[in-house]
Amino acid sequence: MFLGAPGSGKGTQASVISQRLGIAHIATGDLFRDAVSKGDELGREAKTYMDKGLLVPDEITIRMLLERIAAADCREGYILDGFPRTLEQARTLERALAEKGEVVDRVLYFKVSTEELVRRLSGRLICRNCQTPYHPITSPPKVAGRCDQCGGELYQRSDDSPETARKRLEVYFAETAALIDYYKEAGKLVEINGEKGIEEVGQEVLDAFTNG
Ligand code: AMP
């Protein structure tokens, strides 16, 4: 499980490590964005919350996540990115896993200062095709406006506007940060210094997967 604030780099690292180790990468934010672009009922409902920087209600989010992790590509394990975000989500996930005799192995917490989060979120660009994030200063693409990985078009997420990004950080501190202590007490938390460059953080992440 990858835990951290919006802009902490957990999505970037989850994409890299999932490709490297061949494990499914499940990002609830990406699942919601897919639903929004399809314009189905889930997407229409989720959009009203996402546009305001608020969390989608637990009931909807949990149902979507449990369906996703029942898929065949999750049988050998998976990386959760952006889920859980509330204690209710964490507890429900644990109960659902326990029914299958499974547990959360490890929780990687990406620690980044608030100033750095604000800096990263304002100006962030995302690939429309593979969701890889870029930043004009900290991680610019080789060709302006194009993804290094797949050549896809880069765009700014509407919820990365300064006002909504601020709201998302507020929501993170009010609702999600409590999960750090929750998993620390469970003895599952591994702290990752998310302030460093992408490569260095990537090495720490890989160590967390391979040690123990
Ligand atoms: P993200 O891409 O992880 O920043 O998620 C984008 C948006 O999707 C969030 O601001 C929420 O509105 C929604 N979302 C993603 N994951 C969750 C979750 N676990 N619980 C509730 N809402 C979520």
PDB file of C-alpha atoms and ligand atoms in Angstrom:
ATOM      1  CA  MET A   1       0.000   0.000   0.000  1.00  0.00           C
ATOM      2  CA  PHE A   2       1.371   3.430  -0.964  1.00  0.00           C
ATOM      3  CA  LEU A   3       0.298   6.148   1.453  1.00  0.00           C
ATOM      4  CA  GLY A   4       1.028   9.861   1.192  1.00  0.00           C
ATOM      5  CA  ALA A   5      -0.400  13.262   0.379  1.00  0.00           C
ATOM      6  CA  PRO A   6      -1.353  14.353  -3.141  1.00  0.00           C
ATOM      7  CA  GLY A   7       1.956  15.306  -4.760  1.00  0.00           C
ATOM      8  CA  SER A   8       4.061  13.017  -2.538  1.00  0.00           C
ATOM      9  CA  GLY A   9       5.221  10.996  -5.557  1.00  0.00           C
ATOM     10  CA  LYS A  10       3.455   7.781  -4.648  1.00  0.00           C
ATOM     11  CA  GLY A  11       1.714   7.503  -8.035  1.00  0.00           C
ATOM     12  CA  THR A  12       4.975   7.967  -9.946  1.00  0.00           C
ATOM     13  CA  GLN A  13       6.725   5.347  -7.849  1.00  0.00           C
ATOM     14  CA  ALA A  14       3.780   2.948  -8.017  1.00  0.00           C
ATOM     15  CA  SER A  15       3.840   3.053 -11.859  1.00  0.00           C
ATOM     16  CA  VAL A  16       7.591   2.447 -11.968  1.00  0.00           C
ATOM     17  CA  ILE A  17       7.642  -0.417  -9.488  1.00  0.00           C
ATOM     18  CA  SER A  18       4.528  -2.114 -10.862  1.00  0.00           C
ATOM     19  CA  GLN A  19       6.143  -2.274 -14.311  1.00  0.00           C
ATOM     20  CA  ARG A  20       9.460  -3.395 -12.912  1.00  0.00           C
ATOM     21  CA  LEU A  21       8.049  -6.156 -10.725  1.00  0.00           C
ATOM     22  CA  GLY A  22       5.053  -7.004 -12.912  1.00  0.00           C
ATOM     23  CA  ILE A  23       2.444  -6.357 -10.201  1.00  0.00           C
ATOM     24  CA  ALA A  24      -0.917  -4.664 -10.808  1.00  0.00           C
ATOM     25  CA  HIS A  25      -1.057  -0.964  -9.891  1.00  0.00           C
ATOM     26  CA  ILE A  26      -4.458   0.082  -8.614  1.00  0.00           C
ATOM     27  CA  ALA A  27      -4.974   3.823  -8.241  1.00  0.00           C
ATOM     28  CA  THR A  28      -8.503   4.715  -7.149  1.00  0.00           C
ATOM     29  CA  GLY A  29      -8.011   8.241  -8.582  1.00  0.00           C
ATOM     30  CA  ASP A  30      -7.284   6.705 -12.023  1.00  0.00           C
ATOM     31  CA  LEU A  31     -10.316   4.406 -11.713  1.00  0.00           C
ATOM     32  CA  PHE A  32     -12.509   7.423 -10.972  1.00  0.00           C
ATOM     33  CA  ARG A  33     -10.969   9.454 -13.837  1.00  0.00           C
ATOM     34  CA  ASP A  34     -11.679   6.530 -16.229  1.00  0.00           C
ATOM     35  CA  ALA A  35     -15.282   6.465 -15.055  1.00  0.00           C
ATOM     36  CA  VAL A  36     -15.556  10.248 -15.516  1.00  0.00           C
ATOM     37  CA  SER A  37     -14.218  10.053 -19.072  1.00  0.00           C
ATOM     38  CA  LYS A  38     -16.695   7.256 -19.887  1.00  0.00           C
ATOM     39  CA  GLY A  39     -19.469   9.427 -18.454  1.00  0.00           C
ATOM     40  CA  ASP A  40     -21.164   6.495 -16.677  1.00  0.00           C
ATOM     41  CA  GLU A  41     -23.144   6.766 -13.433  1.00  0.00           C
ATOM     42  CA  LEU A  42     -20.112   6.166 -11.195  1.00  0.00           C
ATOM     43  CA  GLY A  43     -18.184   8.830 -13.106  1.00  0.00           C
ATOM     44  CA  ARG A  44     -20.980  11.399 -12.889  1.00  0.00           C
ATOM     45  CA  GLU A  45     -21.312  10.862  -9.147  1.00  0.00           C
ATOM     46  CA  ALA A  46     -17.530  10.866  -8.468  1.00  0.00           C
ATOM     47  CA  LYS A  47     -16.954  14.020 -10.534  1.00  0.00           C
ATOM     48  CA  THR A  48     -19.058  16.196  -8.229  1.00  0.00           C
ATOM     49  CA  TYR A  49     -16.660  15.398  -5.356  1.00  0.00           C
ATOM     50  CA  MET A  50     -13.419  15.330  -7.358  1.00  0.00           C
ATOM     51  CA  ASP A  51     -14.026  18.770  -8.839  1.00  0.00           C
ATOM     52  CA  LYS A  52     -14.246  20.199  -5.331  1.00  0.00           C
ATOM     53  CA  GLY A  53     -11.157  18.370  -4.056  1.00  0.00           C
ATOM     54  CA  LEU A  54     -13.324  16.266  -1.722  1.00  0.00           C
ATOM     55  CA  LEU A  55     -13.244  12.527  -1.129  1.00  0.00           C
ATOM     56  CA  VAL A  56     -15.790  10.404  -2.950  1.00  0.00           C
ATOM     57  CA  PRO A  57     -18.023   8.767  -0.271  1.00  0.00           C
ATOM     58  CA  ASP A  58     -16.629   5.583   1.281  1.00  0.00           C
ATOM     59  CA  GLU A  59     -19.489   3.373   0.154  1.00  0.00           C
ATOM     60  CA  ILE A  60     -18.926   4.129  -3.546  1.00  0.00           C
ATOM     61  CA  THR A  61     -15.135   4.021  -3.292  1.00  0.00           C
ATOM     62  CA  ILE A  62     -14.997   0.775  -1.342  1.00  0.00           C
ATOM     63  CA  ARG A  63     -17.417  -0.989  -3.711  1.00  0.00           C
ATOM     64  CA  MET A  64     -15.346   0.059  -6.735  1.00  0.00           C
ATOM     65  CA  LEU A  65     -12.067  -1.003  -5.099  1.00  0.00           C
ATOM     66  CA  LEU A  66     -13.312  -4.414  -3.934  1.00  0.00           C
ATOM     67  CA  GLU A  67     -14.572  -5.154  -7.445  1.00  0.00           C
ATOM     68  CA  ARG A  68     -11.223  -4.169  -8.932  1.00  0.00           C
ATOM     69  CA  ILE A  69      -9.105  -6.318  -6.583  1.00  0.00           C
ATOM     70  CA  ALA A  70     -11.249  -9.363  -7.368  1.00  0.00           C
ATOM     71  CA  ALA A  71      -9.902  -9.298 -10.971  1.00  0.00           C
ATOM     72  CA  ALA A  72      -7.536 -12.009 -12.202  1.00  0.00           C
ATOM     73  CA  ASP A  73      -4.503  -9.687 -12.469  1.00  0.00           C
ATOM     74  CA  CYS A  74      -4.625  -9.154  -8.675  1.00  0.00           C
ATOM     75  CA  ARG A  75      -4.279 -12.823  -7.738  1.00  0.00           C
ATOM     76  CA  GLU A  76      -0.525 -12.569  -7.145  1.00  0.00           C
ATOM     77  CA  GLY A  77      -0.758  -9.283  -5.241  1.00  0.00           C
ATOM     78  CA  TYR A  78      -1.088  -5.619  -6.169  1.00  0.00           C
ATOM     79  CA  ILE A  79      -0.080  -2.096  -5.227  1.00  0.00           C
ATOM     80  CA  LEU A  80      -2.768   0.168  -3.813  1.00  0.00           C
ATOM     81  CA  ASP A  81      -2.179   3.827  -4.611  1.00  0.00           C
ATOM     82  CA  GLY A  82      -4.563   6.392  -3.116  1.00  0.00           C
ATOM     83  CA  PHE A  83      -6.611   3.817  -1.185  1.00  0.00           C
ATOM     84  CA  PRO A  84      -7.437   3.724   1.691  1.00  0.00           C
ATOM     85  CA  ARG A  85      -7.929   7.415   2.471  1.00  0.00           C
ATOM     86  CA  THR A  86     -10.142   7.053   5.556  1.00  0.00           C
ATOM     87  CA  LEU A  87     -10.103   4.747   8.584  1.00  0.00           C
ATOM     88  CA  GLU A  88     -13.419   3.298   7.406  1.00  0.00           C
ATOM     89  CA  GLN A  89     -11.822   2.346   4.065  1.00  0.00           C
ATOM     90  CA  ALA A  90      -8.832   0.798   5.860  1.00  0.00           C
ATOM     91  CA  ARG A  91     -10.993  -1.260   8.209  1.00  0.00           C
ATOM     92  CA  THR A  92     -13.344  -2.437   5.464  1.00  0.00           C
ATOM     93  CA  LEU A  93     -10.404  -3.466   3.299  1.00  0.00           C
ATOM     94  CA  GLU A  94      -8.930  -5.475   6.177  1.00  0.00           C
ATOM     95  CA  ARG A  95     -12.223  -7.294   6.762  1.00  0.00           C
ATOM     96  CA  ALA A  96     -12.605  -8.078   3.067  1.00  0.00           C
ATOM     97  CA  LEU A  97      -9.027  -9.362   2.845  1.00  0.00           C
ATOM     98  CA  ALA A  98      -9.413 -11.445   6.031  1.00  0.00           C
ATOM     99  CA  GLU A  99     -12.343 -13.273   4.419  1.00  0.00           C
ATOM    100  CA  LYS A 100      -9.938 -14.416   1.692  1.00  0.00           C
ATOM    101  CA  GLY A 101      -7.124 -15.203   4.167  1.00  0.00           C
ATOM    102  CA  GLU A 102      -5.125 -12.202   2.916  1.00  0.00           C
ATOM    103  CA  VAL A 103      -3.495  -9.234   4.669  1.00  0.00           C
ATOM    104  CA  VAL A 104      -1.878  -5.900   3.815  1.00  0.00           C
ATOM    105  CA  ASP A 105       1.820  -6.819   3.734  1.00  0.00           C
ATOM    106  CA  ARG A 106       3.427  -3.425   3.984  1.00  0.00           C
ATOM    107  CA  VAL A 107       2.548   0.249   3.888  1.00  0.00           C
ATOM    108  CA  LEU A 108       5.021   2.643   2.270  1.00  0.00           C
ATOM    109  CA  TYR A 109       4.487   6.155   3.590  1.00  0.00           C
ATOM    110  CA  PHE A 110       5.893   8.898   1.328  1.00  0.00           C
ATOM    111  CA  LYS A 111       6.894  11.715   3.640  1.00  0.00           C
ATOM    112  CA  VAL A 112       7.117  15.173   2.020  1.00  0.00           C
ATOM    113  CA  SER A 113       6.900  18.645   3.617  1.00  0.00           C
ATOM    114  CA  THR A 114       3.775  20.722   2.998  1.00  0.00           C
ATOM    115  CA  GLU A 115       5.734  23.491   1.180  1.00  0.00           C
ATOM    116  CA  GLU A 116       7.148  20.929  -1.221  1.00  0.00           C
ATOM    117  CA  LEU A 117       3.685  19.398  -1.808  1.00  0.00           C
ATOM    118  CA  VAL A 118       2.206  22.780  -2.709  1.00  0.00           C
ATOM    119  CA  ARG A 119       5.115  23.471  -5.060  1.00  0.00           C
ATOM    120  CA  ARG A 120       4.762  20.115  -6.794  1.00  0.00           C
ATOM    121  CA  LEU A 121       0.992  20.242  -7.199  1.00  0.00           C
ATOM    122  CA  SER A 122       0.921  23.710  -8.718  1.00  0.00           C
ATOM    123  CA  GLY A 123       2.242  23.249 -12.222  1.00  0.00           C
ATOM    124  CA  ARG A 124       1.957  19.462 -12.323  1.00  0.00           C
ATOM    125  CA  LEU A 125       1.258  17.973 -15.768  1.00  0.00           C
ATOM    126  CA  ILE A 126      -0.064  14.452 -16.390  1.00  0.00           C
ATOM    127  CA  CYS A 127       0.102  12.211 -19.455  1.00  0.00           C
ATOM    128  CA  ARG A 128      -3.402  11.713 -20.859  1.00  0.00           C
ATOM    129  CA  ASN A 129      -2.463   8.240 -21.980  1.00  0.00           C
ATOM    130  CA  CYS A 130      -0.345   6.587 -19.217  1.00  0.00           C
ATOM    131  CA  GLN A 131      -0.880   9.041 -16.297  1.00  0.00           C
ATOM    132  CA  THR A 132       2.848   9.662 -15.732  1.00  0.00           C
ATOM    133  CA  PRO A 133       3.226  13.000 -13.916  1.00  0.00           C
ATOM    134  CA  TYR A 134       5.723  15.746 -14.854  1.00  0.00           C
ATOM    135  CA  HIS A 135       6.621  19.137 -13.447  1.00  0.00           C
ATOM    136  CA  PRO A 136       8.102  21.999 -15.476  1.00  0.00           C
ATOM    137  CA  ILE A 137      10.796  22.562 -12.819  1.00  0.00           C
ATOM    138  CA  THR A 138      11.360  19.372 -10.847  1.00  0.00           C
ATOM    139  CA  SER A 139      10.765  16.741 -13.568  1.00  0.00           C
ATOM    140  CA  PRO A 140      10.256  18.309 -17.009  1.00  0.00           C
ATOM    141  CA  PRO A 141       9.517  16.069 -20.025  1.00  0.00           C
ATOM    142  CA  LYS A 142      12.276  15.792 -22.674  1.00  0.00           C
ATOM    143  CA  VAL A 143       9.920  17.238 -25.305  1.00  0.00           C
ATOM    144  CA  ALA A 144       7.559  19.975 -24.079  1.00  0.00           C
ATOM    145  CA  GLY A 145       3.963  18.799 -23.840  1.00  0.00           C
ATOM    146  CA  ARG A 146       4.790  15.132 -24.594  1.00  0.00           C
ATOM    147  CA  CYS A 147       5.240  12.114 -22.302  1.00  0.00           C
ATOM    148  CA  ASP A 148       8.748  10.588 -22.221  1.00  0.00           C
ATOM    149  CA  GLN A 149       7.286   7.099 -21.694  1.00  0.00           C
ATOM    150  CA  CYS A 150       4.657   6.907 -24.413  1.00  0.00           C
ATOM    151  CA  GLY A 151       4.599  10.212 -26.335  1.00  0.00           C
ATOM    152  CA  GLY A 152       1.092  10.964 -24.998  1.00  0.00           C
ATOM    153  CA  GLU A 153      -0.214  14.505 -24.588  1.00  0.00           C
ATOM    154  CA  LEU A 154       0.446  16.224 -21.234  1.00  0.00           C
ATOM    155  CA  TYR A 155      -2.359  18.150 -19.536  1.00  0.00           C
ATOM    156  CA  GLN A 156      -3.102  19.794 -16.194  1.00  0.00           C
ATOM    157  CA  ARG A 157      -5.656  17.931 -14.076  1.00  0.00           C
ATOM    158  CA  SER A 158      -8.572  20.244 -13.276  1.00  0.00           C
ATOM    159  CA  ASP A 159      -8.170  19.342  -9.586  1.00  0.00           C
ATOM    160  CA  ASP A 160      -4.530  20.522  -9.667  1.00  0.00           C
ATOM    161  CA  SER A 161      -5.684  24.159  -9.915  1.00  0.00           C
ATOM    162  CA  PRO A 162      -4.251  26.084  -6.926  1.00  0.00           C
ATOM    163  CA  GLU A 163      -7.603  26.333  -5.126  1.00  0.00           C
ATOM    164  CA  THR A 164      -8.592  22.669  -5.506  1.00  0.00           C
ATOM    165  CA  ALA A 165      -5.050  21.454  -4.779  1.00  0.00           C
ATOM    166  CA  ARG A 166      -5.163  23.378  -1.483  1.00  0.00           C
ATOM    167  CA  LYS A 167      -8.504  21.755  -0.635  1.00  0.00           C
ATOM    168  CA  ARG A 168      -7.138  18.265  -1.440  1.00  0.00           C
ATOM    169  CA  LEU A 169      -4.222  18.833   0.924  1.00  0.00           C
ATOM    170  CA  GLU A 170      -6.612  20.012   3.651  1.00  0.00           C
ATOM    171  CA  VAL A 171      -8.713  16.878   3.164  1.00  0.00           C
ATOM    172  CA  TYR A 172      -5.579  14.739   3.310  1.00  0.00           C
ATOM    173  CA  PHE A 173      -4.537  16.187   6.681  1.00  0.00           C
ATOM    174  CA  ALA A 174      -8.084  15.989   8.080  1.00  0.00           C
ATOM    175  CA  GLU A 175      -9.013  12.488   6.908  1.00  0.00           C
ATOM    176  CA  THR A 176      -6.076  10.472   5.596  1.00  0.00           C
ATOM    177  CA  ALA A 177      -3.044  11.403   7.717  1.00  0.00           C
ATOM    178  CA  ALA A 178      -4.505   9.420  10.662  1.00  0.00           C
ATOM    179  CA  LEU A 179      -3.729   6.266   8.689  1.00  0.00           C
ATOM    180  CA  ILE A 180      -0.010   6.844   9.262  1.00  0.00           C
ATOM    181  CA  ASP A 181      -0.399   6.119  12.993  1.00  0.00           C
ATOM    182  CA  TYR A 182      -2.885   3.356  12.298  1.00  0.00           C
ATOM    183  CA  TYR A 183      -0.405   1.386  10.191  1.00  0.00           C
ATOM    184  CA  LYS A 184       2.550   2.343  12.418  1.00  0.00           C
ATOM    185  CA  GLU A 185       0.749   0.743  15.350  1.00  0.00           C
ATOM    186  CA  ALA A 186       0.066  -2.318  13.208  1.00  0.00           C
ATOM    187  CA  GLY A 187       3.847  -2.570  12.616  1.00  0.00           C
ATOM    188  CA  LYS A 188       3.407  -2.265   8.841  1.00  0.00           C
ATOM    189  CA  LEU A 189       4.673   1.223   8.116  1.00  0.00           C
ATOM    190  CA  VAL A 190       7.885   1.861   6.190  1.00  0.00           C
ATOM    191  CA  GLU A 191       8.774   5.530   5.906  1.00  0.00           C
ATOM    192  CA  ILE A 192      10.143   6.712   2.543  1.00  0.00           C
ATOM    193  CA  ASN A 193      11.889  10.074   2.249  1.00  0.00           C
ATOM    194  CA  GLY A 194       9.808  11.467  -0.621  1.00  0.00           C
ATOM    195  CA  GLU A 195      11.755  14.754  -0.785  1.00  0.00           C
ATOM    196  CA  LYS A 196      14.583  13.255  -2.817  1.00  0.00           C
ATOM    197  CA  GLY A 197      14.772  12.859  -6.604  1.00  0.00           C
ATOM    198  CA  ILE A 198      12.679  10.267  -8.448  1.00  0.00           C
ATOM    199  CA  GLU A 199      15.588   7.813  -8.905  1.00  0.00           C
ATOM    200  CA  GLU A 200      16.702   7.926  -5.269  1.00  0.00           C
ATOM    201  CA  VAL A 201      13.170   7.552  -3.963  1.00  0.00           C
ATOM    202  CA  GLY A 202      12.748   4.660  -6.421  1.00  0.00           C
ATOM    203  CA  GLN A 203      15.719   2.875  -4.856  1.00  0.00           C
ATOM    204  CA  GLU A 204      14.230   3.259  -1.365  1.00  0.00           C
ATOM    205  CA  VAL A 205      10.945   1.871  -2.641  1.00  0.00           C
ATOM    206  CA  LEU A 206      12.652  -1.103  -4.241  1.00  0.00           C
ATOM    207  CA  ASP A 207      14.541  -1.780  -0.985  1.00  0.00           C
ATOM    208  CA  ALA A 208      11.256  -1.701   0.924  1.00  0.00           C
ATOM    209  CA  PHE A 209       9.886  -4.386  -1.435  1.00  0.00           C
ATOM    210  CA  THR A 210      12.924  -6.605  -1.361  1.00  0.00           C
ATOM    211  CA  ASN A 211      14.035  -6.327   2.303  1.00  0.00           C
ATOM    212  CA  GLY A 212      11.958  -8.576   4.515  1.00  0.00           C
TER     213      GLY A 212
HETATM  214  P1  AMP B   1      -5.861  11.076  -6.781  1.00  0.00           P
HETATM  215  O1  AMP B   1      -5.593  10.852  -8.231  1.00  0.00           O
HETATM  216  O2  AMP B   1      -5.437   9.908  -5.926  1.00  0.00           O
HETATM  217  O3  AMP B   1      -5.328  12.389  -6.278  1.00  0.00           O
HETATM  218  O4  AMP B   1      -7.471  11.143  -6.625  1.00  0.00           O
HETATM  219  C1  AMP B   1      -8.223  12.136  -7.278  1.00  0.00           C
HETATM  220  C2  AMP B   1      -9.583  12.280  -6.591  1.00  0.00           C
HETATM  221  O5  AMP B   1     -10.307  11.044  -6.665  1.00  0.00           O
HETATM  222  C3  AMP B   1      -9.522  12.614  -5.108  1.00  0.00           C
HETATM  223  O6  AMP B   1      -9.344  13.995  -4.864  1.00  0.00           O
HETATM  224  C4  AMP B   1     -10.890  12.111  -4.664  1.00  0.00           C
HETATM  225  O7  AMP B   1     -11.921  12.996  -5.035  1.00  0.00           O
HETATM  226  C5  AMP B   1     -11.045  10.834  -5.475  1.00  0.00           C
HETATM  227  N1  AMP B   1     -10.476   9.656  -4.768  1.00  0.00           N
HETATM  228  C6  AMP B   1      -9.403   8.900  -5.148  1.00  0.00           C
HETATM  229  N2  AMP B   1      -9.177   7.911  -4.274  1.00  0.00           N
HETATM  230  C7  AMP B   1     -10.113   8.033  -3.298  1.00  0.00           C
HETATM  231  C8  AMP B   1     -10.391   7.325  -2.097  1.00  0.00           C
HETATM  232  N3  AMP B   1      -9.653   6.287  -1.704  1.00  0.00           N
HETATM  233  N4  AMP B   1     -11.441   7.769  -1.351  1.00  0.00           N
HETATM  234  C9  AMP B   1     -12.208   8.793  -1.731  1.00  0.00           C
HETATM  235  N5  AMP B   1     -11.990   9.519  -2.836  1.00  0.00           N
HETATM  236  C10 AMP B   1     -10.946   9.149  -3.618  1.00  0.00           C
END
